[in-house]
mmCIF file of C-alpha atoms in Angstrom:
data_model
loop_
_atom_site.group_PDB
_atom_site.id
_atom_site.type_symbol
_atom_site.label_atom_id
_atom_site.label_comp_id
_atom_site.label_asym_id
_atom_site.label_seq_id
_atom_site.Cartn_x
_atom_site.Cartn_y
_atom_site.Cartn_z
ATOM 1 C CA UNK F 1 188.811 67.354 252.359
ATOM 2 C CA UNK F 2 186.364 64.866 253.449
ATOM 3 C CA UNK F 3 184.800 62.739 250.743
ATOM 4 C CA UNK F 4 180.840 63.976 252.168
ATOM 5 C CA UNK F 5 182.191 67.854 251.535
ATOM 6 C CA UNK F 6 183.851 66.671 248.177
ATOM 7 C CA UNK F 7 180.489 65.220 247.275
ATOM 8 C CA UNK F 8 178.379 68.142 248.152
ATOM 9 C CA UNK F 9 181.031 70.475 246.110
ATOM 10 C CA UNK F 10 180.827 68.534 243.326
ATOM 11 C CA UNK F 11 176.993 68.827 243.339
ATOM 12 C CA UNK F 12 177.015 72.483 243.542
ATOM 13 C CA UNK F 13 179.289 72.841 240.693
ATOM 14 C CA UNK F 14 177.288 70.589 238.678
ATOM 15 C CA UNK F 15 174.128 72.641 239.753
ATOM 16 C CA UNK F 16 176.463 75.885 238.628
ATOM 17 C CA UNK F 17 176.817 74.038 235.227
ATOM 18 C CA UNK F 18 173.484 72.680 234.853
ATOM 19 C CA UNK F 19 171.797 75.804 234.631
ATOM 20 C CA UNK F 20 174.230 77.755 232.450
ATOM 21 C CA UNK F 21 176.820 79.285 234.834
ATOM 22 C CA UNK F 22 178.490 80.775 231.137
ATOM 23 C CA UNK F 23 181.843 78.899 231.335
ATOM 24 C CA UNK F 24 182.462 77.551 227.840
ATOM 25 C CA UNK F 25 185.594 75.422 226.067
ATOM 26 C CA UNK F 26 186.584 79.319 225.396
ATOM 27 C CA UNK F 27 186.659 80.330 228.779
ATOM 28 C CA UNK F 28 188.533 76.544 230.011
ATOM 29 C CA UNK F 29 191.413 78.217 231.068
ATOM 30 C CA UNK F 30 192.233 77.929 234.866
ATOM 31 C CA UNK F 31 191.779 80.968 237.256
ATOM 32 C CA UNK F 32 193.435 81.769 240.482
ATOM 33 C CA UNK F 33 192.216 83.234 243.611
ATOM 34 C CA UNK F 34 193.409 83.814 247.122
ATOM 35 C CA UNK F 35 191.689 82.636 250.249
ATOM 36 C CA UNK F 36 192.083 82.304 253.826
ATOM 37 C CA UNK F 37 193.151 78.689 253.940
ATOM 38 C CA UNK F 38 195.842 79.450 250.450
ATOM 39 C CA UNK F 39 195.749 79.474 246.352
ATOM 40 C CA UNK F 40 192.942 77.810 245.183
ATOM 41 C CA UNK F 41 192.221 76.868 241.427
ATOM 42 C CA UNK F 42 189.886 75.637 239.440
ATOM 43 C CA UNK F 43 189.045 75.217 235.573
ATOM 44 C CA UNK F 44 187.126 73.335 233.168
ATOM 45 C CA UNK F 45 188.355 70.599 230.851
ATOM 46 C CA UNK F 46 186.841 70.191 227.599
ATOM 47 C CA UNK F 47 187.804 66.838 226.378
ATOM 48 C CA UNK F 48 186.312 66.669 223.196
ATOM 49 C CA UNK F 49 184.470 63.773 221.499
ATOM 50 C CA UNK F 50 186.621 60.587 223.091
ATOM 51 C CA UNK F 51 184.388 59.704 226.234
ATOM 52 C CA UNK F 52 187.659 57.085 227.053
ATOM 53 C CA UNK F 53 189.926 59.796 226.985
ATOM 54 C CA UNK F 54 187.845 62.243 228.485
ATOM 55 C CA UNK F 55 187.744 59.621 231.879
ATOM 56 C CA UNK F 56 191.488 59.235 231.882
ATOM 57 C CA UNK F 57 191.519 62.571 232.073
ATOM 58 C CA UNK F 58 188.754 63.102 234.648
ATOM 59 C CA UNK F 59 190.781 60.023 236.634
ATOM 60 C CA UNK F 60 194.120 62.340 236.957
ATOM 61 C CA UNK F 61 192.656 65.329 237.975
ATOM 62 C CA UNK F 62 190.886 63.550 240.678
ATOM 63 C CA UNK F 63 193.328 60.897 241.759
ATOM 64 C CA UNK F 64 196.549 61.468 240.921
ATOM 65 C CA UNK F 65 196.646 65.155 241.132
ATOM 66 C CA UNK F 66 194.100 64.762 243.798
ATOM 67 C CA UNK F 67 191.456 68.005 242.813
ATOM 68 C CA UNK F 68 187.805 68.041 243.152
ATOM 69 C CA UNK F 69 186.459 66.818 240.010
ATOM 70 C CA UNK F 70 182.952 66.996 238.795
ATOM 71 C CA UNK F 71 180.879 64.316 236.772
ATOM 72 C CA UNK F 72 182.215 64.265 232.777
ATOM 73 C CA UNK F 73 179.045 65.721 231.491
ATOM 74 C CA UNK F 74 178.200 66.259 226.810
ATOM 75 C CA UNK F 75 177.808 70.005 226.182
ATOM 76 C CA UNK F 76 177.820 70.977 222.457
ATOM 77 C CA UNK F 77 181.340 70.759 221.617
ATOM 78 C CA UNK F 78 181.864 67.196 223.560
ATOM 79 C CA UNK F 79 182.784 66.089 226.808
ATOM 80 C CA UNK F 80 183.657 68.095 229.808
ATOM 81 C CA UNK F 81 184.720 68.305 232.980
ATOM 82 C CA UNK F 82 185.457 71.400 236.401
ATOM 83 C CA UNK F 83 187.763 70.641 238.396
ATOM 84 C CA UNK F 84 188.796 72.718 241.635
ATOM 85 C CA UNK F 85 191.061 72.469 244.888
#
C-alpha cells in the first residue's frame, strides 16, 4: 500500500475512534473478514499505562509485521492503538 493511502486510512480510523466508534479494551480482540483482494484483519491494542511500551508495540505492528497502524492515542483505561491490513 502506498504510504499517501496508508496515511489517509489511518486518518479515517482515527476519525472512527475520535468520535466513539464503540470499540473498547473489551472488544480488542481481532476480527476477520473476507474481501476481494484476500483476509483482512484488524484489532485494537490496548497497551495500558507504559507510553514506552505502548510505542514498541505500535513500532511492530507497523514495521516489522508491516500493518496499518494508527496514532497511540489515552482513552480511560491507558494507551491504545488499531491496527489493520
Amino acid at each position: 500500500m502506498r504510504p499517501i493511502a496508508r496515511m489517509v486510512a489511518a486518518a479515517g480510523i482515527v476519525v472512527a475512534a475520535a468520535v466513539g466508534s464503540g470499540v473498547t479494551a473489551a472488544h480488542a480482540e481481532p476480527t476477520v473478514g473476507t474481501v476481494s483482494a484476500g483476509i483482512q484483519a484488524e484489532g485494537e491494542v490496548a497497551c495500558g499505562y507504559d507510553y514506552a511500551a505502548c510505542w514498541r508495540q505500535w513500532y511492530e505492528y507497523g514495521f516489522v509485521k508491516n500493518y496499518i497502524v494508527s496514532e497511540i492515542y489515552y482513552r480511560g483505561g491507558g494507551y491504545h492503538f488499531f491496527w489493520w491490513n
